Coordinates of C-alpha atoms (C1' of nucleotides) in Angstrom, one line a residue:
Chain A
X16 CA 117.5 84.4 -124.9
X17 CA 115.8 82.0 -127.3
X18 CA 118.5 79.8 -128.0
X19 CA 119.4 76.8 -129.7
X20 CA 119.0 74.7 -126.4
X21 CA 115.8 76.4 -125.3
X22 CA 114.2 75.7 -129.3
X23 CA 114.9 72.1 -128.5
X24 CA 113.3 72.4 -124.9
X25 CA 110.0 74.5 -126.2
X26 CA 110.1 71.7 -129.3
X27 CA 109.7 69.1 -127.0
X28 CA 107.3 70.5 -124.9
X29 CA 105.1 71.5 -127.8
X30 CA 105.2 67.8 -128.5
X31 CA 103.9 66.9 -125.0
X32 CA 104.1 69.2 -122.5
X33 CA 102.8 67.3 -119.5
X34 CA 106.3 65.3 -119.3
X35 CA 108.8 65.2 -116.1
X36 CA 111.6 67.6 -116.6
X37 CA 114.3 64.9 -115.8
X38 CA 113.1 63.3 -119.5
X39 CA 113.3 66.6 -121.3
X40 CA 116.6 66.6 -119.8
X41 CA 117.6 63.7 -121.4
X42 CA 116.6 64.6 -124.8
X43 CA 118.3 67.8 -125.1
X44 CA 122.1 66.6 -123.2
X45 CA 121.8 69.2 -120.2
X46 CA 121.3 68.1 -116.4
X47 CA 118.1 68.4 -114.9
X48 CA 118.2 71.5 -112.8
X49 CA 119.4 73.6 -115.9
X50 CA 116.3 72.6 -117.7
X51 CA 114.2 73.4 -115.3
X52 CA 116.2 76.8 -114.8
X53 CA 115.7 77.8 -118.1
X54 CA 112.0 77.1 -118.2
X55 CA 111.4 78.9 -115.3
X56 CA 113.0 81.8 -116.8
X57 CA 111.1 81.3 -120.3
X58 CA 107.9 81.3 -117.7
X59 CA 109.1 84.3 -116.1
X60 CA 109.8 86.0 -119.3
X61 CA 106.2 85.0 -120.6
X62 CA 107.7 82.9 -123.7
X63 CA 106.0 79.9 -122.3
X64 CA 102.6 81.3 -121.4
X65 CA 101.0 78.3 -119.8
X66 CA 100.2 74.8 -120.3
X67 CA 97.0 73.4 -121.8
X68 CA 95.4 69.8 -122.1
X69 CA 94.3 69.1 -125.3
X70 CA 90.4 67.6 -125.1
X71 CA 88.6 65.5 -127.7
X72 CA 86.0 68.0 -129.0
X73 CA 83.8 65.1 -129.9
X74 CA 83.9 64.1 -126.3
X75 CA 82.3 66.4 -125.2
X76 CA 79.6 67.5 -127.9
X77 CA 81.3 70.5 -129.3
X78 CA 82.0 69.0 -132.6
X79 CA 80.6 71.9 -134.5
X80 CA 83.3 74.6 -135.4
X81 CA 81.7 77.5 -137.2
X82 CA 83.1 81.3 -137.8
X83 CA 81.1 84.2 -137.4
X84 CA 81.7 87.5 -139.0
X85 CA 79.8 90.5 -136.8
X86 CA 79.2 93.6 -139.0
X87 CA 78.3 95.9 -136.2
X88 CA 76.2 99.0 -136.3
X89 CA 77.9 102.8 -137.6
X90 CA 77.9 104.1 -134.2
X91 CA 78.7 100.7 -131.5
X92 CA 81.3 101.0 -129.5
X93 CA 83.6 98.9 -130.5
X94 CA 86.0 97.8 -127.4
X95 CA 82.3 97.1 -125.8
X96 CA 81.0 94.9 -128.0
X97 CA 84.3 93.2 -128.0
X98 CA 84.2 92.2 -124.5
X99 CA 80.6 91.4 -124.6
X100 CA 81.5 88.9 -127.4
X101 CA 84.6 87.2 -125.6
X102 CA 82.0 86.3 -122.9
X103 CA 79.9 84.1 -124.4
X104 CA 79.9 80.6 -123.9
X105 CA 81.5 78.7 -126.8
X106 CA 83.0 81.5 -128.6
X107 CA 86.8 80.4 -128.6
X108 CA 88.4 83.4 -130.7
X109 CA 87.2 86.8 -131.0
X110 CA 89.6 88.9 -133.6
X111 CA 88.7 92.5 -134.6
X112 CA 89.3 92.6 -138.5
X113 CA 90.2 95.2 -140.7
X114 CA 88.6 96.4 -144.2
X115 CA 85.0 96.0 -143.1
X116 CA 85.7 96.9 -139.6
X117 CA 84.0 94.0 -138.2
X118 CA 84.8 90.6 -135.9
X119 CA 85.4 87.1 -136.3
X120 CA 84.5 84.8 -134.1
X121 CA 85.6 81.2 -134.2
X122 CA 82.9 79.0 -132.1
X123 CA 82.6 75.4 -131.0
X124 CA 78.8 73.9 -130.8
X125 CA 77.4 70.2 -130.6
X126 CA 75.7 70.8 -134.1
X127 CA 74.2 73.3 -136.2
X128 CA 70.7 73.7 -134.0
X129 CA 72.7 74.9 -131.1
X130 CA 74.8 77.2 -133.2
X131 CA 71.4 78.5 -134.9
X132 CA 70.0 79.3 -130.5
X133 CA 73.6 80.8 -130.1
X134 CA 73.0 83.0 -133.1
X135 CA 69.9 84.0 -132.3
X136 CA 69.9 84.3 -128.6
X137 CA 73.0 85.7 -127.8
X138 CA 74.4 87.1 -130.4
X139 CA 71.5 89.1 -132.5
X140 CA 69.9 90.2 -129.7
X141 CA 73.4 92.3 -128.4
X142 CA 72.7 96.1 -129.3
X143 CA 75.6 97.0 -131.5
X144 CA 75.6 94.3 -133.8
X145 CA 73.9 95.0 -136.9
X146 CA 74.3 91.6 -138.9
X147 CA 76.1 88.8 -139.3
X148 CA 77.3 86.2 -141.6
X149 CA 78.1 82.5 -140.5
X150 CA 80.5 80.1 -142.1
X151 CA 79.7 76.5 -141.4
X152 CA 82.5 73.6 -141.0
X153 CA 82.1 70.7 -142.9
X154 CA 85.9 69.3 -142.0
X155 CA 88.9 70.2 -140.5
X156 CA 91.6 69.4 -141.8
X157 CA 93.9 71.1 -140.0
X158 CA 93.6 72.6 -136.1
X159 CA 96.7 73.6 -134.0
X160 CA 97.6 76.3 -131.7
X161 CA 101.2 75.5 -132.6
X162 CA 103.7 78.4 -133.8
X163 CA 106.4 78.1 -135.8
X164 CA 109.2 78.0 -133.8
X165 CA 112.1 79.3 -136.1
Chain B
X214 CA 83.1 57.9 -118.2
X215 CA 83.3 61.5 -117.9
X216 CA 82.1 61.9 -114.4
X217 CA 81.9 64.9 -111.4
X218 CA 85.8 64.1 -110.7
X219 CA 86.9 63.5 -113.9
X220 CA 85.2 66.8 -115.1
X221 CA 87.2 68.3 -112.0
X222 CA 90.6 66.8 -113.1
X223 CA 89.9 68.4 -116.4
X224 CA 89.3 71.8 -115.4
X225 CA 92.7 71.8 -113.7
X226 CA 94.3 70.1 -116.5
X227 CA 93.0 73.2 -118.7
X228 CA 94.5 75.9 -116.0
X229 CA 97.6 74.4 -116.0
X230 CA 98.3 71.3 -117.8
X231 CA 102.0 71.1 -116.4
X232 CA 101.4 70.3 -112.6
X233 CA 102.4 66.9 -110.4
X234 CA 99.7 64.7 -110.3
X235 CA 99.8 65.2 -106.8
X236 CA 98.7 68.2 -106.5
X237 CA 95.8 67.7 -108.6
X238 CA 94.8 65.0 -106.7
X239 CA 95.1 67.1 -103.9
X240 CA 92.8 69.5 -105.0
X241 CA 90.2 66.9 -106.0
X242 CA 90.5 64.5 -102.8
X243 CA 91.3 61.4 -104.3
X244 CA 94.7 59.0 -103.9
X245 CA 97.3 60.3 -106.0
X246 CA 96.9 56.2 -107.5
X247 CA 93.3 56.9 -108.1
X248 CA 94.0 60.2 -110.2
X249 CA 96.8 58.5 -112.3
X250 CA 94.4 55.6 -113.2
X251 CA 91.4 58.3 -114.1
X252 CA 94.0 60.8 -116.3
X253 CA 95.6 57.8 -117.9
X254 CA 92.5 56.2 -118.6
X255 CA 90.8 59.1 -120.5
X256 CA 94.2 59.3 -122.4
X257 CA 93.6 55.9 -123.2
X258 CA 89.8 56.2 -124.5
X259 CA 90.8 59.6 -126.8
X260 CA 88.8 62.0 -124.0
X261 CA 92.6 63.2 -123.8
X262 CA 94.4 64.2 -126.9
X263 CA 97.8 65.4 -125.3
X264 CA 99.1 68.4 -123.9
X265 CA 100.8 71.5 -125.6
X266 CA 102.3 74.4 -124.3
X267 CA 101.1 78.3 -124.7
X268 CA 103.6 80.2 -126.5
X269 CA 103.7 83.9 -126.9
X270 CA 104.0 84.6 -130.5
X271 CA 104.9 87.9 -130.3
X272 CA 108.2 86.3 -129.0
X273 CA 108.9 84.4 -131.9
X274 CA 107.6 86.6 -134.5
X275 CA 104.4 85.4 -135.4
X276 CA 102.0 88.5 -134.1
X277 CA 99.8 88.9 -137.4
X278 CA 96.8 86.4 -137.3
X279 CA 94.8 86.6 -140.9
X280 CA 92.1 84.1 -141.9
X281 CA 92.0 83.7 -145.8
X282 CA 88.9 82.2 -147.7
X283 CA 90.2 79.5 -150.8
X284 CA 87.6 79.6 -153.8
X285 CA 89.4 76.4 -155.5
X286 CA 88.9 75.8 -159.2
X287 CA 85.7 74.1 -160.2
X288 CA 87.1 70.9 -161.0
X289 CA 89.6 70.6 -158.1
X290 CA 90.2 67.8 -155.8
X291 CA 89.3 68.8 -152.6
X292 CA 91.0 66.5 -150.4
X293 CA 94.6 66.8 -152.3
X294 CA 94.0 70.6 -152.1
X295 CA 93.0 70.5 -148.7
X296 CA 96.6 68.4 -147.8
X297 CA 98.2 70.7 -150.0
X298 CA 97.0 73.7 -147.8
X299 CA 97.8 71.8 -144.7
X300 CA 101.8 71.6 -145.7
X301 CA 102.0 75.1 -145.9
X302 CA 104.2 76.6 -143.1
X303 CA 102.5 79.1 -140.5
X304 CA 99.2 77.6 -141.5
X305 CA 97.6 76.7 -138.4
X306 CA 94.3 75.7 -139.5
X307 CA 92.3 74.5 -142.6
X308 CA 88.6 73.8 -142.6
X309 CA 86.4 73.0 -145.5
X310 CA 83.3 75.1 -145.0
X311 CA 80.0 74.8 -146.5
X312 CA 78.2 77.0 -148.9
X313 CA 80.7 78.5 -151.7
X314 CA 82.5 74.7 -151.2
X315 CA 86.0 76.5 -150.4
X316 CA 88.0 76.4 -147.5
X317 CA 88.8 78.9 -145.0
X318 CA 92.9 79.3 -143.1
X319 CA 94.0 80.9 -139.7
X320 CA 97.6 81.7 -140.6
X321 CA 100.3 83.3 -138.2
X322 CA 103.0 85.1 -140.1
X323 CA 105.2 88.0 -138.8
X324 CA 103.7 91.1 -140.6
X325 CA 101.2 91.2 -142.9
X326 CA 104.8 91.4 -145.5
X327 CA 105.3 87.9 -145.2
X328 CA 101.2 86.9 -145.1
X329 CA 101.4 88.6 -148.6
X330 CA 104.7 86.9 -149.8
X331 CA 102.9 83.4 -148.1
X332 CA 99.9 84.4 -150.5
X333 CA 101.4 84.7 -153.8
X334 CA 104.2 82.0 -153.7
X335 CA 102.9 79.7 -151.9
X336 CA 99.3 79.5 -152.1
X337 CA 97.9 81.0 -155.2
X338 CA 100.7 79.4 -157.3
X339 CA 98.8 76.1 -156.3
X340 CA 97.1 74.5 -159.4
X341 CA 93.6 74.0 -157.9
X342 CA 93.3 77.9 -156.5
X343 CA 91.1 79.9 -158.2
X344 CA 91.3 83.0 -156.1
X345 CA 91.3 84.0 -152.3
X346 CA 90.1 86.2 -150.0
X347 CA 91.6 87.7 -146.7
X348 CA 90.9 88.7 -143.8
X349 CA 93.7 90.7 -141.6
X350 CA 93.6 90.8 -137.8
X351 CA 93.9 94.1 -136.6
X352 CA 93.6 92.8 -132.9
X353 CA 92.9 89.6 -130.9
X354 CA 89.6 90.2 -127.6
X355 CA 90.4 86.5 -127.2
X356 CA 91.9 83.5 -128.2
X357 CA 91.8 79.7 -126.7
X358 CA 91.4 75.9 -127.4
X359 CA 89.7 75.0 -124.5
X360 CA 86.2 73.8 -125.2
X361 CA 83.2 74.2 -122.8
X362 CA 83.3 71.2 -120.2
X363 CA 79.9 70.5 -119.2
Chain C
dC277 C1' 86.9 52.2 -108.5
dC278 C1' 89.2 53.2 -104.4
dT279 C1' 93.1 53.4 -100.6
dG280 C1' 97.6 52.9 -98.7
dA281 C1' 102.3 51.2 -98.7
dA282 C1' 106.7 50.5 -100.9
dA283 C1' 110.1 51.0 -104.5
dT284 C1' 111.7 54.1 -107.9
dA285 C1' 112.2 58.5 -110.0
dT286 C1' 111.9 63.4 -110.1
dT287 C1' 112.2 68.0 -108.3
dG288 C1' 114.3 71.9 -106.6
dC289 C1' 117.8 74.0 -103.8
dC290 C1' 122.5 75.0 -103.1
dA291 C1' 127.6 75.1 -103.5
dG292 C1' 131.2 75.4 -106.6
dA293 C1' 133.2 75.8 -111.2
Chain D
dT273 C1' 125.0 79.2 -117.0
dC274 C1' 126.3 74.9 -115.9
dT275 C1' 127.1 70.4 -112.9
dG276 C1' 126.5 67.3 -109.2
dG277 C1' 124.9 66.2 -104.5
dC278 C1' 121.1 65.8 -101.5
dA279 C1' 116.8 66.1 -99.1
dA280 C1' 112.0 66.6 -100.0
dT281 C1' 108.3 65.2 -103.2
dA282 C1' 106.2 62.8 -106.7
dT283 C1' 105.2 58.8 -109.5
dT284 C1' 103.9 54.3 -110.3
dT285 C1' 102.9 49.6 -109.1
dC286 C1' 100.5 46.4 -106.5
dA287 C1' 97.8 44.0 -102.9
dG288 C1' 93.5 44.3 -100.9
dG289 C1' 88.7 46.2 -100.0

DNA sequence: CCTGAAATATTGCCAGA
DNA sequence: TCTGGCAATATTTCAGG
């Protein structure tokens, strides 16, 4: 199903996705409706989950990438507090960890006074978390969504 | 620069990057002339970085997430190590956090096998590693790019 | 910064291999 | 699963407000 033809399409699309199907068509040597076939089938197999426009963080004051690990308290339920994380505002990721049965949270804030309110605020104050510890972002050097496509 | 519209255009781009211009400027009442001037313009100033597509790792074998703390050696070159880091296959992110001065990964490897192969051969065989700590994912509550758009 | 018109290009459907 | 044809859409440029 993942062939050689359709790891040239994905590659190409990972590159830019937003590009007319006739060009991709070009690039990988089939005609145009047979692209667009097997995309449509890659979408319908949920390969291809979507398609997202890349933003400049800076832009739009959310230069401030931080992670957050939630110890919560002995008897929270888990699931719960989960949900209640993934719907705050700026928090991007939201992974349930093992060892210290815990989360992570990745978050994006215009600077480290917003990230201190959004600590405080919103994330303290919710019942089942007990504490938390906060790793600040100096530099990136590094930041893709980008699998390895074998 | 970033406007009412362009805000609008945005927040379609980020549902669904991979749509005719047409449509979007449908949806936001403007010329489809007028649309392709504002889209190409914020490519043009950097407010647009490009446009990727959503793949379903599970489909290509990259289901385990882990994040892994890097204590480098006290004398290390930061920057080389951090490029160093950055090479690394399945390595989707490197940031260089403060506080302990180390720098903290998002990997994506197949099972947590081959994110403890990844570990010993090719990261702490690198000069300026002192030692590492990971973090498994046991499950992902949610997972995205897309920034808050004012 | 917008509209609207015109030329060019793409999409998406279908028949046939 | 592919190609090629074709009608419907979309893109892109440009003149003008």
């Amino acid at each position: 199903m993942i062939d050689k033809k359709n790891m040239k399409i994905l590659k190409i699309l990972q590159e830019k996705a937003r590009i007319p199907n006739a060009e991709v068509s070009r690039q990988v040597g089939l005609a145009p409706s047979a692209v667009l076939e097997r995309i449509r089938k890659m979408e319908n197999q949920g390969i291809i989950d979507g398609y997202e426009v890349r933003l400049n963080p800076e832009r739009f004051s959310r230069k401030q990438v931080a992670f957050i690990e939630i110890m919560p308290q002995p008897d929270a339920h888990i699931p719960d507090l989960g949900e209640k994380l993934a719907a705050i505002a700026d928090i991007l990721e939201v992974h349930y960890t093992a060892g210290n049965d815990g989360f992570l949270l990745k978050v994006r804030t215009t600077d480290t006074e917003t990230l201190g309110e959004m600590l405080q605020k919103k994330i303290t104050t919710i019942d089942e978390v007990l504490s938390t510890r906060t790793i600040t972002v100096l530099s990136t050097i590094k930041e893709t969504s980008r699998i390895t496509i074998d």
